[in-house]
Coordinates of N, CA and C in Angstrom, one line a residue:
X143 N 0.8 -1.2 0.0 CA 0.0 0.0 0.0 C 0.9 1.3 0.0
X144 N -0.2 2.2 -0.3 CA 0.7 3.5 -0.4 C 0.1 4.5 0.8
X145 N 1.0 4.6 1.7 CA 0.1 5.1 3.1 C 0.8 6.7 3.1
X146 N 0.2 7.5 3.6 CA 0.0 8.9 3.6 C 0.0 9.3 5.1
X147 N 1.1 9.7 5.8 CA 0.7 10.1 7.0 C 1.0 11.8 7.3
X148 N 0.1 12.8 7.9 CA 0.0 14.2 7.8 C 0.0 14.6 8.7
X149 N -0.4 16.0 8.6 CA -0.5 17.1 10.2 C 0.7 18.0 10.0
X150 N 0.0 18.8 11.1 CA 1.0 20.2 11.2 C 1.5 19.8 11.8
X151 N 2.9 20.8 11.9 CA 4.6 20.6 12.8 C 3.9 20.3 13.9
X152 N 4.9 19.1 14.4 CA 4.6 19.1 15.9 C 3.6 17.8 16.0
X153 N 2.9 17.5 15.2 CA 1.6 16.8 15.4 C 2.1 15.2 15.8
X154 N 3.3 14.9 15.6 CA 3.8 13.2 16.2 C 3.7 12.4 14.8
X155 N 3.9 13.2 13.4 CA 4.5 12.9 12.0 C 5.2 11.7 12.0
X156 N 7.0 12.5 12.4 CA 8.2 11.9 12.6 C 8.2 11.1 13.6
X157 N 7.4 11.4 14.8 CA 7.7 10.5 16.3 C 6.9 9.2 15.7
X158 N 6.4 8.7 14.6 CA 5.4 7.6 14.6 C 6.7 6.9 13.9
X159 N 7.7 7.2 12.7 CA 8.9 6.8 11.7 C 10.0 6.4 13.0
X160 N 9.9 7.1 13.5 CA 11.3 7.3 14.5 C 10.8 5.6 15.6
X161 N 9.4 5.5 15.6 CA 9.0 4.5 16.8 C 9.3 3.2 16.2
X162 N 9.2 3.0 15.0 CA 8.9 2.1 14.4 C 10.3 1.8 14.1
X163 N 11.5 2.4 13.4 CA 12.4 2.7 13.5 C 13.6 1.9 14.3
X164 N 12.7 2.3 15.7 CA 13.6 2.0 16.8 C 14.5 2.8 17.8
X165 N 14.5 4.5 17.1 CA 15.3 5.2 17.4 C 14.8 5.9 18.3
X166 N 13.4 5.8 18.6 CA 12.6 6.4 19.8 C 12.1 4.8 20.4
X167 N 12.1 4.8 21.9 CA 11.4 3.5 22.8 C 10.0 4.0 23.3
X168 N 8.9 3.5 23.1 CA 8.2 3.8 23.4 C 7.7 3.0 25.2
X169 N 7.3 3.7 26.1 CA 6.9 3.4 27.4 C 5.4 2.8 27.9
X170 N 4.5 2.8 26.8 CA 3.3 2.4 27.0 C 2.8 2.0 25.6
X171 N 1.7 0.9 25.8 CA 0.9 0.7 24.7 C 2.0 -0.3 23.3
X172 N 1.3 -0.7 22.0 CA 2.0 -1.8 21.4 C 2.2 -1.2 19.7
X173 N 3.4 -1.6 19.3 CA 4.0 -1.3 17.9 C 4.0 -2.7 17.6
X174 N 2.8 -2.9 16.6 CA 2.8 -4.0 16.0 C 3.4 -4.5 14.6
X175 N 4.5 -5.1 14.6 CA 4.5 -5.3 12.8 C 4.6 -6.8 12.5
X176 N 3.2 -7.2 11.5 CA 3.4 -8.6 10.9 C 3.2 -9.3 12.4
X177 N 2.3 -9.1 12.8 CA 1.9 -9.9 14.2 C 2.9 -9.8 15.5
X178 N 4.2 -9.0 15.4 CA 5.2 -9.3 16.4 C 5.2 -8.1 16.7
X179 N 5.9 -8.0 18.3 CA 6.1 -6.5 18.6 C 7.6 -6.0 18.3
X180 N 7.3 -4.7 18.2 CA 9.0 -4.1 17.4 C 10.1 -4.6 18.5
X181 N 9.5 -4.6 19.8 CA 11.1 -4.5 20.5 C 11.0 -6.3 20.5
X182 N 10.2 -7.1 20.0 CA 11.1 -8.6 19.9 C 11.3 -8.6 18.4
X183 N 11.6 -7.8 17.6 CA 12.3 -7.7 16.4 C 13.5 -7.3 15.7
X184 N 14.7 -7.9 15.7 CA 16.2 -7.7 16.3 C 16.5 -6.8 14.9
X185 N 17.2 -5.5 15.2 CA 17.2 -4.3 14.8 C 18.1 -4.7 13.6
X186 N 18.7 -5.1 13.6 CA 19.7 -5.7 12.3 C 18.9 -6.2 11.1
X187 N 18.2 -7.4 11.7 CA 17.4 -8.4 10.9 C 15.8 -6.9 10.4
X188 N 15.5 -6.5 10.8 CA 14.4 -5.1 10.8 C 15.3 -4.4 9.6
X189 N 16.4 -3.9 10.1 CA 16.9 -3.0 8.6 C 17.0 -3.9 7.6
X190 N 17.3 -4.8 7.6 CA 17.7 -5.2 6.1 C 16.3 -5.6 5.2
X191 N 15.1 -5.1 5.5 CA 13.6 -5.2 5.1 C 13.0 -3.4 5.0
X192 N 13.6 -2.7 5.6 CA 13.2 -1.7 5.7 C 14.2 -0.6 5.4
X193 N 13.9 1.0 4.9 CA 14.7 2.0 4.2 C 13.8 3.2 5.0
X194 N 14.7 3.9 5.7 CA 14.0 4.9 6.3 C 15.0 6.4 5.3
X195 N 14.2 7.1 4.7 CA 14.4 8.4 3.6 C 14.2 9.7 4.7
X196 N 15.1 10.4 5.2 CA 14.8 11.6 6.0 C 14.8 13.1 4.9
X197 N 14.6 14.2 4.8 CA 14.8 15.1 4.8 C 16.3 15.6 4.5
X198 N 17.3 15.2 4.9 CA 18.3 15.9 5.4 C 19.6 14.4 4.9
X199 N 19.4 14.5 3.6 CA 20.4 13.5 3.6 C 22.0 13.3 3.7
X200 N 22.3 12.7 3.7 CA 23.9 12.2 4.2 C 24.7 11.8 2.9
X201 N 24.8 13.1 2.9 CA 26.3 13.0 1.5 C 27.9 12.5 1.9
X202 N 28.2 12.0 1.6 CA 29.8 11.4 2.2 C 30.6 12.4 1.1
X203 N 32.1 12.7 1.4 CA 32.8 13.6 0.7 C 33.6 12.1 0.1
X204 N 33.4 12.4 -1.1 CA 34.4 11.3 -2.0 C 33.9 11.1 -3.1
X205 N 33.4 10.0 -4.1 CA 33.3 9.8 -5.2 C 31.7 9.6 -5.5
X206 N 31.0 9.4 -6.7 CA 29.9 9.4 -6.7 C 29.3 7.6 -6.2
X207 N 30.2 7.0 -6.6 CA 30.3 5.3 -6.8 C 30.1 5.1 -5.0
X208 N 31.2 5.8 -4.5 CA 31.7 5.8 -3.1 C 30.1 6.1 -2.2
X209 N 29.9 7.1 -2.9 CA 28.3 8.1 -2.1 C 27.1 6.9 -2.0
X210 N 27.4 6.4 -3.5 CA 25.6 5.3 -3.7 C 26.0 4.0 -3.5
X211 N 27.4 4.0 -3.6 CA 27.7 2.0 -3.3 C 28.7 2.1 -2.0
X212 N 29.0 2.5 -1.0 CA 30.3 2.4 -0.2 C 31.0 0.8 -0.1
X213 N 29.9 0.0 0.0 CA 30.6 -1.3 -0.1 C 31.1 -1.9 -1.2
X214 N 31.0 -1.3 -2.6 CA 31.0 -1.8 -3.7 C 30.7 -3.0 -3.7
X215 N 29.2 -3.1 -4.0 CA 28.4 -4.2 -3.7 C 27.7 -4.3 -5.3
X216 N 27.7 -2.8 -6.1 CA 26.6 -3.2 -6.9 C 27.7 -3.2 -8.4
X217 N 26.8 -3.2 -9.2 CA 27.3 -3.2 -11.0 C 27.1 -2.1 -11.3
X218 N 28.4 -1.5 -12.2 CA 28.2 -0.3 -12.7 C 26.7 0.4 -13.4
X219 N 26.4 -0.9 -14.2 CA 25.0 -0.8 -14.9 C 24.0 -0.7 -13.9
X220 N 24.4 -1.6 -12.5 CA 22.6 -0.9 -11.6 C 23.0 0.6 -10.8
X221 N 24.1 0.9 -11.1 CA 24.0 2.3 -10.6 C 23.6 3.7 -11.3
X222 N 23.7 3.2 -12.6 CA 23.2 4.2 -13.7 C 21.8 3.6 -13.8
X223 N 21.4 2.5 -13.1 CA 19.9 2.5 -13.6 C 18.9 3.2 -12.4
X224 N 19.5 3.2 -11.1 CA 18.6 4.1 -10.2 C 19.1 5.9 -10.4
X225 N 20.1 6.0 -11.1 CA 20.7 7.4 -11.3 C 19.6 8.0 -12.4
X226 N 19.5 7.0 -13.2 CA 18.5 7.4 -14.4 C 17.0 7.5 -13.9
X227 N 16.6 6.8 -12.8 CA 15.1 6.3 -12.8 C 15.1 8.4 -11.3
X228 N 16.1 8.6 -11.2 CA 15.6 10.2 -10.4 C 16.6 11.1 -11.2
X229 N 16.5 10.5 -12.6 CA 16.8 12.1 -13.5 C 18.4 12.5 -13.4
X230 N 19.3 11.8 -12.7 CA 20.5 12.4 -12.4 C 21.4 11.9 -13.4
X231 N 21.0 11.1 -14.3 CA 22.2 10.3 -15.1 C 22.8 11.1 -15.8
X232 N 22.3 12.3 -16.4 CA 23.0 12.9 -17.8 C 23.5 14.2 -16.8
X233 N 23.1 14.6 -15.7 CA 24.3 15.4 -15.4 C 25.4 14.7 -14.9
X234 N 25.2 13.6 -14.2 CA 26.9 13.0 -13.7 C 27.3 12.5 -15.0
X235 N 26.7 12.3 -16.1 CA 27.5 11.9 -17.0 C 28.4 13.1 -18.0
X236 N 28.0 14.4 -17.3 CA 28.2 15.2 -17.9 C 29.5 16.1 -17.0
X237 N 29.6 15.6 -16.0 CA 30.4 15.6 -15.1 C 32.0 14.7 -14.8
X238 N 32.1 13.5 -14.4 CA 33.2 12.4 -14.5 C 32.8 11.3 -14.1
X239 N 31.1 10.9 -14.5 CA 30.3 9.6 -14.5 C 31.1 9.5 -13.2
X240 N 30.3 7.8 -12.3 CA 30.6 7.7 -11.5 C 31.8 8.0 -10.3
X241 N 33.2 8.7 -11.1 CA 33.8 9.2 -11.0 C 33.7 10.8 -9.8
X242 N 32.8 11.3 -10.1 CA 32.7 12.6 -10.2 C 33.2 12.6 -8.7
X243 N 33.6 13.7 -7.8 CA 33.7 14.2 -6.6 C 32.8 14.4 -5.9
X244 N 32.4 14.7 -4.8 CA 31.3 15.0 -4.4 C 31.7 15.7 -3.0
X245 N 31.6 17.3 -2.6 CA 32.2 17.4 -1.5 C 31.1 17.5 -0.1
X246 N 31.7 17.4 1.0 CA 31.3 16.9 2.3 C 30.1 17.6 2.7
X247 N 29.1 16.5 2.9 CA 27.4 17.0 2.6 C 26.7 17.8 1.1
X248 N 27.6 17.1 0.5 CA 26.7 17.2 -1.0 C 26.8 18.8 -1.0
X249 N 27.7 19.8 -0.9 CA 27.9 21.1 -0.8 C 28.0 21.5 -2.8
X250 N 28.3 20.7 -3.2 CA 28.2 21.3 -4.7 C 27.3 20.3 -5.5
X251 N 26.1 20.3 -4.7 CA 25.2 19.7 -5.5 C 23.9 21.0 -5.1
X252 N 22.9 21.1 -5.9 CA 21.5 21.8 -5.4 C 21.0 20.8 -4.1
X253 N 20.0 21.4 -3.4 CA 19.4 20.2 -2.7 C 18.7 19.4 -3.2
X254 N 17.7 20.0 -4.1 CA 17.3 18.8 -5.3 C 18.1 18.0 -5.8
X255 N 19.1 18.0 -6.1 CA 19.6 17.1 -6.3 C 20.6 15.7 -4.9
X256 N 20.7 16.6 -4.4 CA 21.1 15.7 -3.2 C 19.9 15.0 -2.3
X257 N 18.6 15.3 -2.9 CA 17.5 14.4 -2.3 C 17.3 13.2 -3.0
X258 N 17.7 13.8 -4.5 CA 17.5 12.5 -5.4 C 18.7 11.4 -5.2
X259 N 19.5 12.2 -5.3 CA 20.9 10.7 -4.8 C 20.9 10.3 -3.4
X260 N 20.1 10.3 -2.7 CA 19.3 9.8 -1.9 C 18.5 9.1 -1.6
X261 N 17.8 9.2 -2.5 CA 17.1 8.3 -3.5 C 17.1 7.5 -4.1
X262 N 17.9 8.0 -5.1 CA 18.6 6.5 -6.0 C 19.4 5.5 -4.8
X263 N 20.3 6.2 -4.0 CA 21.0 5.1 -2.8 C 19.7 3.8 -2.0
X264 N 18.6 4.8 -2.0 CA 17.3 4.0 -1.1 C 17.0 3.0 -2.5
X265 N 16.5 3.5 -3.4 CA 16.3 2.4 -4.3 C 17.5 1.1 -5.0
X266 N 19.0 1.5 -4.4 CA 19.4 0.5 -4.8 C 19.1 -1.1 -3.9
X267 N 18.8 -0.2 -2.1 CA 18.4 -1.4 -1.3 C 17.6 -2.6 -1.9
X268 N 16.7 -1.9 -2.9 CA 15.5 -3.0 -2.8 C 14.9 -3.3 -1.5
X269 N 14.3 -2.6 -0.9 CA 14.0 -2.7 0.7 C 12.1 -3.1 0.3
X270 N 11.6 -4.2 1.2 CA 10.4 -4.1 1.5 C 9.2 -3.0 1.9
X271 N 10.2 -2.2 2.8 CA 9.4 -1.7 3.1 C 10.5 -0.3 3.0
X272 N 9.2 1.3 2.6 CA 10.1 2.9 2.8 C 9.1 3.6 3.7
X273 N 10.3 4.2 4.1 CA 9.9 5.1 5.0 C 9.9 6.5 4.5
X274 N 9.4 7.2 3.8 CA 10.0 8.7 3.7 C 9.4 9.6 4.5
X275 N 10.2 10.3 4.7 CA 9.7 12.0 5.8 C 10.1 12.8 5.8
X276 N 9.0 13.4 5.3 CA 9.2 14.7 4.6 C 10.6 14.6 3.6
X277 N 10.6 13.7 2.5 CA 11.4 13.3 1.6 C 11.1 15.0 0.4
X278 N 10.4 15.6 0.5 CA 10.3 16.5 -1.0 C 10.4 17.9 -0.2
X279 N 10.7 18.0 1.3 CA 10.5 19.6 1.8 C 12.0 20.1 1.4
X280 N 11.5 21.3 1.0 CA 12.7 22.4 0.5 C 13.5 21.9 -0.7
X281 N 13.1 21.7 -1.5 CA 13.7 21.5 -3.0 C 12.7 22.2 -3.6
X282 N 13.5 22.3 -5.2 CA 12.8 22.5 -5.9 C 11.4 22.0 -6.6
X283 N 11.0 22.7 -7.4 CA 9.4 22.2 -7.6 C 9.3 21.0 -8.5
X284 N 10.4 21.1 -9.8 CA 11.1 20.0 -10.4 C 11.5 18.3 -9.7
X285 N 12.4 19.1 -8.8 CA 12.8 17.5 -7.9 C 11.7 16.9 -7.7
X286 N 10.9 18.2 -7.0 CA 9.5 17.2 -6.0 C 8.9 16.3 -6.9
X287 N 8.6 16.8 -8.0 CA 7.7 16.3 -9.0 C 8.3 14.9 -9.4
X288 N 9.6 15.0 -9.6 CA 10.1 13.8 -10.2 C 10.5 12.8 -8.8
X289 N 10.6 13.2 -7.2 CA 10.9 12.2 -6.6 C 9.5 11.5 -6.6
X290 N 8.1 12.3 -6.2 CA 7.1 12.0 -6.3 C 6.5 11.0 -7.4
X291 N 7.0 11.1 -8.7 CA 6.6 10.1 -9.9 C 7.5 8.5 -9.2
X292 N 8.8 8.8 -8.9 CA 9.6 7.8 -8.7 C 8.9 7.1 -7.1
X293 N 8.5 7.7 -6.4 CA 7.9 7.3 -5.2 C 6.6 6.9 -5.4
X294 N 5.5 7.1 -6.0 CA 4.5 6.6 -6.9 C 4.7 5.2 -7.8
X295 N 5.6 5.3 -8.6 CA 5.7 4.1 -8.7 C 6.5 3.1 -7.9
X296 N 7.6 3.3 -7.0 CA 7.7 2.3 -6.0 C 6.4 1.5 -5.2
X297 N 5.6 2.4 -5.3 CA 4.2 2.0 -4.1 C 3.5 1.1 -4.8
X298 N 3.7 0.9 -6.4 CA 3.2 -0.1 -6.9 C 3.4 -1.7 -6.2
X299 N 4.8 -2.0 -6.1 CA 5.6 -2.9 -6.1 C 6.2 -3.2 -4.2
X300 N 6.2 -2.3 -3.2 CA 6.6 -2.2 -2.2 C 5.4 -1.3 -1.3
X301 N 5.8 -1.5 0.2 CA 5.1 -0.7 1.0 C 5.8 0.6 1.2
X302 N 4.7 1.6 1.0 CA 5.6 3.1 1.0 C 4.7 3.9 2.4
X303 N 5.3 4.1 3.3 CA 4.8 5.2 4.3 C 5.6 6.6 3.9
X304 N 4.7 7.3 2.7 CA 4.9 8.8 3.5 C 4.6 9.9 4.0
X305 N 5.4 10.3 4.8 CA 5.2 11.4 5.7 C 5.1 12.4 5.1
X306 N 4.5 13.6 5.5 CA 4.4 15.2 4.7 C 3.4 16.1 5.6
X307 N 4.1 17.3 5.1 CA 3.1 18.3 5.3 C 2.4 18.9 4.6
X308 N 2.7 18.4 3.5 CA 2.1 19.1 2.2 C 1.0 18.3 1.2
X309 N -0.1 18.7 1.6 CA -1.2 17.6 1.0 C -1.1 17.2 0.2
X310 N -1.1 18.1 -0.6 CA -1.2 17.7 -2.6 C -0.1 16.6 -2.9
X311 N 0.9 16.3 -2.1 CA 1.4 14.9 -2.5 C 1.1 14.0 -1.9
X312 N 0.2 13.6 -1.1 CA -0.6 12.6 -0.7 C -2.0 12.3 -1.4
X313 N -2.4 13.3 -2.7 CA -3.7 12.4 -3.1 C -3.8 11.3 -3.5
X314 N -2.5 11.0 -4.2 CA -2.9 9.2 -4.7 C -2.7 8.2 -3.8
X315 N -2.4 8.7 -2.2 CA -2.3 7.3 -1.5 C -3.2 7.0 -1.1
X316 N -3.4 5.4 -0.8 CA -4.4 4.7 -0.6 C -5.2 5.0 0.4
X317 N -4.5 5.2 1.5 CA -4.9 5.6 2.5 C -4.2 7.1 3.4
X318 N -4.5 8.1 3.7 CA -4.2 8.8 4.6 C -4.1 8.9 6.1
X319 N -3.4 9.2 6.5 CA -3.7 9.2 8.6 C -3.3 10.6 8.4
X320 N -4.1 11.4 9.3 CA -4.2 13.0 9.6 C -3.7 12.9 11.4
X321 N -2.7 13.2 11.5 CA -2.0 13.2 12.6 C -2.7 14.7 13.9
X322 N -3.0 15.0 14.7 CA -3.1 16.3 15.5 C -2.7 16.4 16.9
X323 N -1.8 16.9 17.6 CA -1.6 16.9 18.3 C -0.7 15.7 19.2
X324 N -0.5 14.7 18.5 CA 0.0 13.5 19.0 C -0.9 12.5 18.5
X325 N -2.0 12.7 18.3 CA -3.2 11.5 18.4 C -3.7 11.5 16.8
X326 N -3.9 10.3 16.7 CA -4.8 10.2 15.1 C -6.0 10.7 15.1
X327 N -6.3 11.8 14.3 CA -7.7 12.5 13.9 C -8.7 12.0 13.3
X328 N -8.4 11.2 11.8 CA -8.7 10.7 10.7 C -8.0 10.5 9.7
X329 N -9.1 9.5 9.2 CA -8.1 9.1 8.2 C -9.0 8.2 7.0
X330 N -8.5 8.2 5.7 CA -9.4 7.9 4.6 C -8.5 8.2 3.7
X331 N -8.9 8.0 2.1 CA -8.3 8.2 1.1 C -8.6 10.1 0.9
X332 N -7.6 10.9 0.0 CA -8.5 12.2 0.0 C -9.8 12.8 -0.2
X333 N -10.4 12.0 -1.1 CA -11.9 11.8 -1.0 C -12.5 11.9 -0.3
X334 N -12.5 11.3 0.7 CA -13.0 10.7 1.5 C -12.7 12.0 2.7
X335 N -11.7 12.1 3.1 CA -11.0 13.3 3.6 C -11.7 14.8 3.6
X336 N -11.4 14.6 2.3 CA -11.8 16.7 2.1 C -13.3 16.6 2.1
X337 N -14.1 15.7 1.8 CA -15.7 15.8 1.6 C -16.1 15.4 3.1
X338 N -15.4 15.1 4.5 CA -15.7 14.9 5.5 C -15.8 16.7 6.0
X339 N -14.9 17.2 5.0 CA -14.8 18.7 6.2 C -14.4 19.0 7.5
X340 N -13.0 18.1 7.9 CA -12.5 18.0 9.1 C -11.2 19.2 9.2
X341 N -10.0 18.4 9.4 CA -8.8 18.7 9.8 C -8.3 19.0 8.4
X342 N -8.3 17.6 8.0 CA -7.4 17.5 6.5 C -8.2 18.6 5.3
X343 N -9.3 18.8 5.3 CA -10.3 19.8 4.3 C -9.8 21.2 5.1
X344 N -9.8 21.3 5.9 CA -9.1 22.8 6.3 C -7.5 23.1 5.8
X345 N -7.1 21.8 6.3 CA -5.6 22.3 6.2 C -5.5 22.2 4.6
X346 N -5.9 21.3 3.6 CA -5.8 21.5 2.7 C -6.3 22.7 2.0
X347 N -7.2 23.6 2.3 CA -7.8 24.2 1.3 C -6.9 25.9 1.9
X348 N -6.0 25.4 3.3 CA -5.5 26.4 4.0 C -3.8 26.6 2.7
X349 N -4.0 25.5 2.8 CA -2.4 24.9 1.6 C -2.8 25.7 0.3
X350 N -3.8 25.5 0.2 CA -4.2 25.8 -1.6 C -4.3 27.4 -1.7
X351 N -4.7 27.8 -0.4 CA -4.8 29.4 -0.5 C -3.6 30.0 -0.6
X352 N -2.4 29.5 0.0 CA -1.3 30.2 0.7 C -0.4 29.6 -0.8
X353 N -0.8 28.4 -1.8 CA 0.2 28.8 -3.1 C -0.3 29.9 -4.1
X354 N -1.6 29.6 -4.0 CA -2.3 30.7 -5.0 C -1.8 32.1 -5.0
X355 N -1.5 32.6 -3.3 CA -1.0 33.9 -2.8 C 0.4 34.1 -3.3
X356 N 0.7 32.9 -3.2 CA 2.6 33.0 -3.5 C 2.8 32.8 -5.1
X357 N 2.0 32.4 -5.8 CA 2.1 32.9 -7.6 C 1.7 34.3 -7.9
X358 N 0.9 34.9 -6.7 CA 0.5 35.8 -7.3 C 1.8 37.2 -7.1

């Protein structure tokens, strides 16, 4: 499935990624995955099924090969094939192909672009399951578009949880969860959502005002 989880800052977004994760413990009540609880699920055996995508990715300073393969695990051909599938192939090829440099935190890349090679690195996992949060905030409007096609179609094939604040990339998921305050509000497909006239029909129609204002 393609799951959509939302809410304004603050609302327990990230604290839901982070739980599941493992990198927050939770003190009460149960995190269920696939019938078992997270903390009898040995954190090792958990990553190698799952791909958690933050916001704020982790560029290593060194080569492009070095950035998307550190272990040199993969074939040149699958690295130009996730470079291609987020748009990056013909500028590193226009650069010193896998070769190229890359300096410490992706400093001579745009951030659009350092979201996507982020990307392509998450898609070489092949991971069951993705995590993204707030994977498209503060890039360009280009990037967004094209992580969003490439994250759209992952969701075909894999389980995709993403996180956002930003509605309009959550209409095609199957389902939504509307986050408020810590607690789940509602939740439905958008349809279902905005024609309820709750949380999510405010905040969205709050979203649609405030780009309209900023074209103009």
């Amino acid at each position: 499935q393609f799951i959509g989880i939302v809410g304004e800052s603050g609302s327990g977004k990230s604290t839901i990624a982070k739980l599941i994760m493992g990198y927050h413990h939770y003190q009460q009540g149960n995190l269920w995955i696939q019938g078992k609880q997270r903390y009898d699920i040995d954190d090792q055996n958990f990553m190698e099924h799952v791909m958690y995508v933050t916001h704020d990715p982790m560029i290593f300073k060194g080569t492009l090969r070095d950035c998307l393969d550190i272990f040199h695990q993969y074939r040149d051909e699958e690295l130009w094939q996730v470079l291609k599938k987020v748009h990056l192939d013909l500028f590193f090829q226009e650069q010193d192909g896998l070769e190229t440099f890359l300096l410490e935190g992706g400093s001579n890349l745009s951030g659009g672009q350092k979201q996507r090679l982020n990307l392509a690195r998450a898609l070489l996992k092949n991971s069951d399951l993705y995590i993204f949060d707030e994977a498209t905030s503060n890039i360009d409007v280009e990037s967004e578009e094209q992580i969003l096609k490439v994250i759209q179609e992952l969701s075909k094939t894999k389980t995709v949880i993403f996180i956002t604040h930003r509605l309009k990339t959550v209409k095609d998921c199957d389902c939504i969860y509307v986050m408020d305050r810590g607690c789940l509000s509602e939740s439905g497909t958008h349809v279902e959502l905005f024609n309820a006239g709750g949380i999510y029909h405010k905040m969205y129609q709050k979203q649609q005002e405030l780009e309209v204002y900023g074209c103009e």
